[in-house]
mmCIF file of C-alpha atoms in Angstrom:
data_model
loop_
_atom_site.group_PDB
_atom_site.id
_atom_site.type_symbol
_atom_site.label_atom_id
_atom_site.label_comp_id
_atom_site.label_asym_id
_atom_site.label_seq_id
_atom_site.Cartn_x
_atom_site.Cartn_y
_atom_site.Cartn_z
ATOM 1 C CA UNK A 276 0.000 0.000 0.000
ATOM 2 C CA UNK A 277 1.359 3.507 -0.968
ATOM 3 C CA UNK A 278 1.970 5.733 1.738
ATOM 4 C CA UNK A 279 0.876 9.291 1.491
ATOM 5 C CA UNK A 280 5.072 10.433 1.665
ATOM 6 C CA UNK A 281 5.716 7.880 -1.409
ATOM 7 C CA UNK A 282 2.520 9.608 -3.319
ATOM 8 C CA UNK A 283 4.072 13.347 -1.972
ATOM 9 C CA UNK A 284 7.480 12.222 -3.231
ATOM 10 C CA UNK A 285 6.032 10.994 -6.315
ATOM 11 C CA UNK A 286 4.038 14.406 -7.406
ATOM 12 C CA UNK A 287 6.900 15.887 -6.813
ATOM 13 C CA UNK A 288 9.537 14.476 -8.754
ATOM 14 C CA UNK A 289 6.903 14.594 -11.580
ATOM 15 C CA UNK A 290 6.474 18.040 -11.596
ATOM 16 C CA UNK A 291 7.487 19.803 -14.678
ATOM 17 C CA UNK A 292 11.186 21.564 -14.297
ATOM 18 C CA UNK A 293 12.425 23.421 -17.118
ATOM 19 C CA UNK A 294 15.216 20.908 -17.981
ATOM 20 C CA UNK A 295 12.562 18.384 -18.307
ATOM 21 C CA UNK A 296 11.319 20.404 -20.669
ATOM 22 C CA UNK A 297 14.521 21.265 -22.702
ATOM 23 C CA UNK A 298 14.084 19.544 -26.383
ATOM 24 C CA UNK A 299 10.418 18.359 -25.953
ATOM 25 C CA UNK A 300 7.812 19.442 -28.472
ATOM 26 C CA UNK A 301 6.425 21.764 -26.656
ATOM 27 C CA UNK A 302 9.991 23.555 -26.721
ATOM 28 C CA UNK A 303 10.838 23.137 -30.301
ATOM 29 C CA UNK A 304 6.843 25.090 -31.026
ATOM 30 C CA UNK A 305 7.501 28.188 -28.134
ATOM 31 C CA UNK A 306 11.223 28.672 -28.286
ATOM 32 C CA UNK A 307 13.507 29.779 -25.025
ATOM 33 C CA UNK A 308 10.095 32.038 -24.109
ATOM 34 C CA UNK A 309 9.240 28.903 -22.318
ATOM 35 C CA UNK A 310 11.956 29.730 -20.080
ATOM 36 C CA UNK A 311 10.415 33.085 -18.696
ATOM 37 C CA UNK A 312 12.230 33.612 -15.414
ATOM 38 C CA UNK A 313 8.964 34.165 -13.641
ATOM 39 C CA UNK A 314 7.204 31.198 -15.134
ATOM 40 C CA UNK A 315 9.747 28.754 -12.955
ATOM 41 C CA UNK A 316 10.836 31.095 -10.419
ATOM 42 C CA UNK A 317 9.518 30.747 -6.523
ATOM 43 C CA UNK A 318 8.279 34.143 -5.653
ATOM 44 C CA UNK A 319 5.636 35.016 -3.288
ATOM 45 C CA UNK A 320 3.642 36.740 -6.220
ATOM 46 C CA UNK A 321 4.311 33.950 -8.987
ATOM 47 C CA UNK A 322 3.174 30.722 -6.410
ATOM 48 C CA UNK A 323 0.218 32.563 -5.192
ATOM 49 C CA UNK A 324 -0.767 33.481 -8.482
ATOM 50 C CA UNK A 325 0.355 30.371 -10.261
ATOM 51 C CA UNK A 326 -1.809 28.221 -7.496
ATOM 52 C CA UNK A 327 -4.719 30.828 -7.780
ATOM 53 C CA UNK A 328 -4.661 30.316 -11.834
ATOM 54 C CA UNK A 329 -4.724 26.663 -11.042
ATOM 55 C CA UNK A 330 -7.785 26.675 -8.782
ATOM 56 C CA UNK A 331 -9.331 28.410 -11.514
ATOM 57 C CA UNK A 332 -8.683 25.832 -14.339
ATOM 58 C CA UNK A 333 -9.157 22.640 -11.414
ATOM 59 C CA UNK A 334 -12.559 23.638 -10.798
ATOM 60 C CA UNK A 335 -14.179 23.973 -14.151
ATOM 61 C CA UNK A 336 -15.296 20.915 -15.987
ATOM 62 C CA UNK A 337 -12.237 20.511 -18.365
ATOM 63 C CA UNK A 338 -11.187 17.368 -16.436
ATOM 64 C CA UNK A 339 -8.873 15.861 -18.980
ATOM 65 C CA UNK A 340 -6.950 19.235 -20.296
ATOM 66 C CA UNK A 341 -7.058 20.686 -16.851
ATOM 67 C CA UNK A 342 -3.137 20.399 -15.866
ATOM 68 C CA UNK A 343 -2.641 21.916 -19.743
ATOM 69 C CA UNK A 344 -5.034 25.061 -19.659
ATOM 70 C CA UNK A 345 -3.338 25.799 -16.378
ATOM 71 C CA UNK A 346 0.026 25.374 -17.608
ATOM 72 C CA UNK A 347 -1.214 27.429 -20.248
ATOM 73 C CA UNK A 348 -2.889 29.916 -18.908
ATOM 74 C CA UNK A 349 0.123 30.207 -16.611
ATOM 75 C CA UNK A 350 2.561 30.717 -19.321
ATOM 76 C CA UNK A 351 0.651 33.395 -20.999
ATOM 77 C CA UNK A 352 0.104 35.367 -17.300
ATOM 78 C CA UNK A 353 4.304 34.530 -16.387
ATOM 79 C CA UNK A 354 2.928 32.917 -13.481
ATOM 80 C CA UNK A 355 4.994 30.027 -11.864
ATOM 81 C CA UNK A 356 3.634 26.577 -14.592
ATOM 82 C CA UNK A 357 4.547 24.320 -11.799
ATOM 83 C CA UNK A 358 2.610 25.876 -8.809
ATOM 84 C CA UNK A 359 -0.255 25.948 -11.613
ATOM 85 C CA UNK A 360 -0.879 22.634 -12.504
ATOM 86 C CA UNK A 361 -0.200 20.899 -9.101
ATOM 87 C CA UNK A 362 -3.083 22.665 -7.955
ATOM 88 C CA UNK A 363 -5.324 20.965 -10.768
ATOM 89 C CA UNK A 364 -4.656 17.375 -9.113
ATOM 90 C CA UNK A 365 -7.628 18.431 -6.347
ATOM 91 C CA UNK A 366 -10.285 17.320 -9.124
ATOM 92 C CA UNK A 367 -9.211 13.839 -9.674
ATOM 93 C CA UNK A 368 -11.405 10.467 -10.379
ATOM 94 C CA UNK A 369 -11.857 10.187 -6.822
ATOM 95 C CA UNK A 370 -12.941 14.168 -5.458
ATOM 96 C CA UNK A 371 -15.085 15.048 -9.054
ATOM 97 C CA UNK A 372 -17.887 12.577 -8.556
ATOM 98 C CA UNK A 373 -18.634 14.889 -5.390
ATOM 99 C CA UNK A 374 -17.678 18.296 -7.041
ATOM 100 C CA UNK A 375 -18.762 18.046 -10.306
ATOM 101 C CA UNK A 376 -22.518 17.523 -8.579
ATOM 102 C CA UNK A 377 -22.040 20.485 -5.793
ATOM 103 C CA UNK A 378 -20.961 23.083 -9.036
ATOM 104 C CA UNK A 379 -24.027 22.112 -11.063
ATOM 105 C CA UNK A 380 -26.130 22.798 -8.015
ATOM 106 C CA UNK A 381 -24.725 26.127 -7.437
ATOM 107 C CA UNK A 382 -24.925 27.158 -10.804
ATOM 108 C CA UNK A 383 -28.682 26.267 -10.857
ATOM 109 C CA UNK A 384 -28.990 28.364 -7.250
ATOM 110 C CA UNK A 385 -27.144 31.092 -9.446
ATOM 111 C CA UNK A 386 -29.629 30.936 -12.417
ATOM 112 C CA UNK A 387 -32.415 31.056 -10.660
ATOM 113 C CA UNK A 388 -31.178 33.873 -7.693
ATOM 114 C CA UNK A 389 -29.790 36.127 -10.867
ATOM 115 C CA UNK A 390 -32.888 35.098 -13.116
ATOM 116 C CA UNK A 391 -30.076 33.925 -15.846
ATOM 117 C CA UNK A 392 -32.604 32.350 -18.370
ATOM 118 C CA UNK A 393 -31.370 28.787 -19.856
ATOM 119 C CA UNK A 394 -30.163 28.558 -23.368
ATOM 120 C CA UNK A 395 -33.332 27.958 -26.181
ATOM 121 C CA UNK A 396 -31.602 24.782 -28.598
ATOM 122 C CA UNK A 397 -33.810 22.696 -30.297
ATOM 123 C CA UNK A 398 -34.287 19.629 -28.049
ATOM 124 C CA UNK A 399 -32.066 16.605 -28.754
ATOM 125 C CA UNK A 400 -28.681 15.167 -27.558
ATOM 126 C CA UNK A 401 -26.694 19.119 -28.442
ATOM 127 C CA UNK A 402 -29.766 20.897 -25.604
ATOM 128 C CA UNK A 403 -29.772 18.205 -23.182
ATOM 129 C CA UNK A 404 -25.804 19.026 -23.347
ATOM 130 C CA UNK A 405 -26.065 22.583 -23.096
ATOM 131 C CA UNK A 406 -28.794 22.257 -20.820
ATOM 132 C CA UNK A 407 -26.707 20.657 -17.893
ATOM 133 C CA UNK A 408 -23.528 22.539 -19.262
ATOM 134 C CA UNK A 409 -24.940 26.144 -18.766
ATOM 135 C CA UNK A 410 -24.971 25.522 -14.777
ATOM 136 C CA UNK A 411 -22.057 23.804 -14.273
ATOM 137 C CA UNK A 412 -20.212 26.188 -16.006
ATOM 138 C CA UNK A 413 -21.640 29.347 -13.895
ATOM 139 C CA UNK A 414 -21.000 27.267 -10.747
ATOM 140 C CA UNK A 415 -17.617 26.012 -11.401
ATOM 141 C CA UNK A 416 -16.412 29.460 -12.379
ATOM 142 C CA UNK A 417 -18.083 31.063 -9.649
ATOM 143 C CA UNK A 418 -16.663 28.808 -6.978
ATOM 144 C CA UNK A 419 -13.451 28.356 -9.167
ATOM 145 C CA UNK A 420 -12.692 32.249 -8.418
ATOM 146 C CA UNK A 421 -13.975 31.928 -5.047
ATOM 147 C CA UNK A 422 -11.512 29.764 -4.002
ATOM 148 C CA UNK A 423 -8.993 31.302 -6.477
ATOM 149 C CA UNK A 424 -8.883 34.660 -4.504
ATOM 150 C CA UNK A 425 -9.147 32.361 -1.037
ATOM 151 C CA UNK A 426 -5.997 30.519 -2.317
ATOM 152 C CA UNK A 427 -3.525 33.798 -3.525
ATOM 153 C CA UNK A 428 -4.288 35.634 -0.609
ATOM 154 C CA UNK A 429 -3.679 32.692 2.056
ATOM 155 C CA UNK A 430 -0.186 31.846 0.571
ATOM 156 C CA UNK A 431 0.445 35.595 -0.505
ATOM 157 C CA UNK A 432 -0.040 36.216 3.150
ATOM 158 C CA UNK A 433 1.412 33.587 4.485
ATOM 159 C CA UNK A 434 4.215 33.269 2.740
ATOM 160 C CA UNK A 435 7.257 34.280 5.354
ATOM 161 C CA UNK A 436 5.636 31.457 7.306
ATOM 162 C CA UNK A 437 5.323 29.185 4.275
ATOM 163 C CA UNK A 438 9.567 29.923 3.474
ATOM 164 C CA UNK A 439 10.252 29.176 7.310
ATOM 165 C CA UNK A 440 8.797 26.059 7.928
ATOM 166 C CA UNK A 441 10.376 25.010 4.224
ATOM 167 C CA UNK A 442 13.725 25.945 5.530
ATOM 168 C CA UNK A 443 12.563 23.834 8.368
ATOM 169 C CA UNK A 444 11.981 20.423 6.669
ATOM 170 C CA UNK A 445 14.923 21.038 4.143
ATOM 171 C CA UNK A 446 17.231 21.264 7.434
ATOM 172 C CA UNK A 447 15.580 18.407 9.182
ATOM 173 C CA UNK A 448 15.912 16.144 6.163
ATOM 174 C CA UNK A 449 19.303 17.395 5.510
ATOM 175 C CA UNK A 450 19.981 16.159 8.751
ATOM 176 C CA UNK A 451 18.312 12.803 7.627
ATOM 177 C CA UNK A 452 20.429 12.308 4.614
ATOM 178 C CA UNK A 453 23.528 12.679 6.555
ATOM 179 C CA UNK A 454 22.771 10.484 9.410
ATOM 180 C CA UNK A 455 21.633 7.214 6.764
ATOM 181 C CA UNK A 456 25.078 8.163 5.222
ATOM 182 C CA UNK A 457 26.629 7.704 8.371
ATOM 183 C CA UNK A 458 25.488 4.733 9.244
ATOM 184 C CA UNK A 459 25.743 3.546 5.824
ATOM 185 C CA UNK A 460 29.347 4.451 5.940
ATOM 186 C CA UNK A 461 29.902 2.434 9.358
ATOM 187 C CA UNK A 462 28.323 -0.413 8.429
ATOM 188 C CA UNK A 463 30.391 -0.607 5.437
ATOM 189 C CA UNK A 464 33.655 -0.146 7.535
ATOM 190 C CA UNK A 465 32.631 -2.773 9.760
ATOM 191 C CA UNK A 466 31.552 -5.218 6.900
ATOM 192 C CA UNK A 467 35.030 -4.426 5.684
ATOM 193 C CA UNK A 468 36.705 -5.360 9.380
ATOM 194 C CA UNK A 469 34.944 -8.736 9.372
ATOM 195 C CA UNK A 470 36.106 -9.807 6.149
#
C-alpha cells in the first residue's frame, strides 16, 4: 500500500522543471520564451498566483486538459507553470464525482437567484448538453474564483511562514540524509573489518 510520503514524493519528482522540458515538443513550437524567469521562479507573487490560476482551471469541468489550460494559462500570465498545474490534481477520479454535482447545483442556485434564463436549442442530444452545461459552467467558475482569490491571498499572506517552515523540513531532512550516510558508511567499515 502507498503511503501518502511515497505519493508526496512521487508528485513531486513529476512536476514539470524546465530541464525536463529542454528539447520536448512543446519547446521546439515556443522557443527559449518557455523559459520566462517568472514562469519557474519561486516568488511570493508567482506561487500565489500560479496556485490561484490553477484553482481556476481545477474547478471547471475541463477534467482531462485541466493540468494543460493551467500550464497554459500560466505561461501566458508569467505565473509560476509548476505551482499551476499541481493545484489541478484536487479534481481527480476520486474528489469530481462529489464536485462536479455540488458546481451544477450552485450554478442552478445562481440561475435562478440572478434570473439567468437557460439557453433555447432545439431539443435533442446538443440541448440536453447545453442544458446541464450552462450551470455547471456558472458554478464552477463562480466557486473556481472563489476559491482562487481564497488561495492567492492565504499563501500571498502567508508566505514568510510558508519559506520558514520550508527551511525547516529542508534542514531536518538534511539532517536525515547525513545520518543514513553515516550509518551507511559504518556499516560498510565494519563489513570491511569482518572480512
Amino acid at each position: 500500500m502507498l503511503k501518502f510520503r511515497d505519493i508526496k514524493e512521487k508528485i513531486i519528482k513529476n512536476l514539470p522543471r524546465r530541464h525536463h522540458l529542454r528539447g520536448t515538443i512543446l519547446h521546439r513550437a515556443i522557443g527559449e520564451k518557455l523559459f520566462k524567469k517568472e514562469c519557474w521562479t519561486m516568488t511570493r507573487h508567482s506561487v500565489a498566483a500560479g496556485l490561484a490560476v490553477g484553482t481556476i482551471v481545477a474547478f471547471t469541468p475541463t477534467i482531462g486538459l485541466q493540468m494543460l489550460l493551467a500550464g497554459a494559462a500560466a505561461y501566458f500570465l508569467r505565473v509560476n507553470i509548476p505551482a499551476a498545474i499541481i493545484v489541478c490534481w484536487v479534481t481527480n477520479p476520486v474528489t469530481a464525482p462529489a464536485i462536479i454535482p455540488l458546481q451544477y447545483k450552485l450554478g442552478v442556485r445562481l440561475m435562478t437567484v440572478l434570473h439567468i434564463g437557460w439557453v433555447n436549442v432545439q431539443p435533442g442530444l446538443f440541448y440536453k448538453l447545453v442544458y446541464y452545461a450552462w450551470p455547471l459552467w456558472i458554478g464552477s467558475l463562480v466557486s473556481g474564483l472563489t476559491l482562487a482569490i481564497i488561495v492567492y491571498w492565504a499563501v500571498f499572506l502567508s508566505w514568510d511562514r510558508l519559506m520558514y517552515l520550508k527551511s525547516k523540513v529542508d534542514r531536518s531532512l538534511h539532517n536525515i540524509h547525513e545520518e543514513i550516510e553515516h550509518k551507511i558508511h559504518h556499516r560498510d567499515r565494519k563489513q570491511q573489518r569482518n572480512k
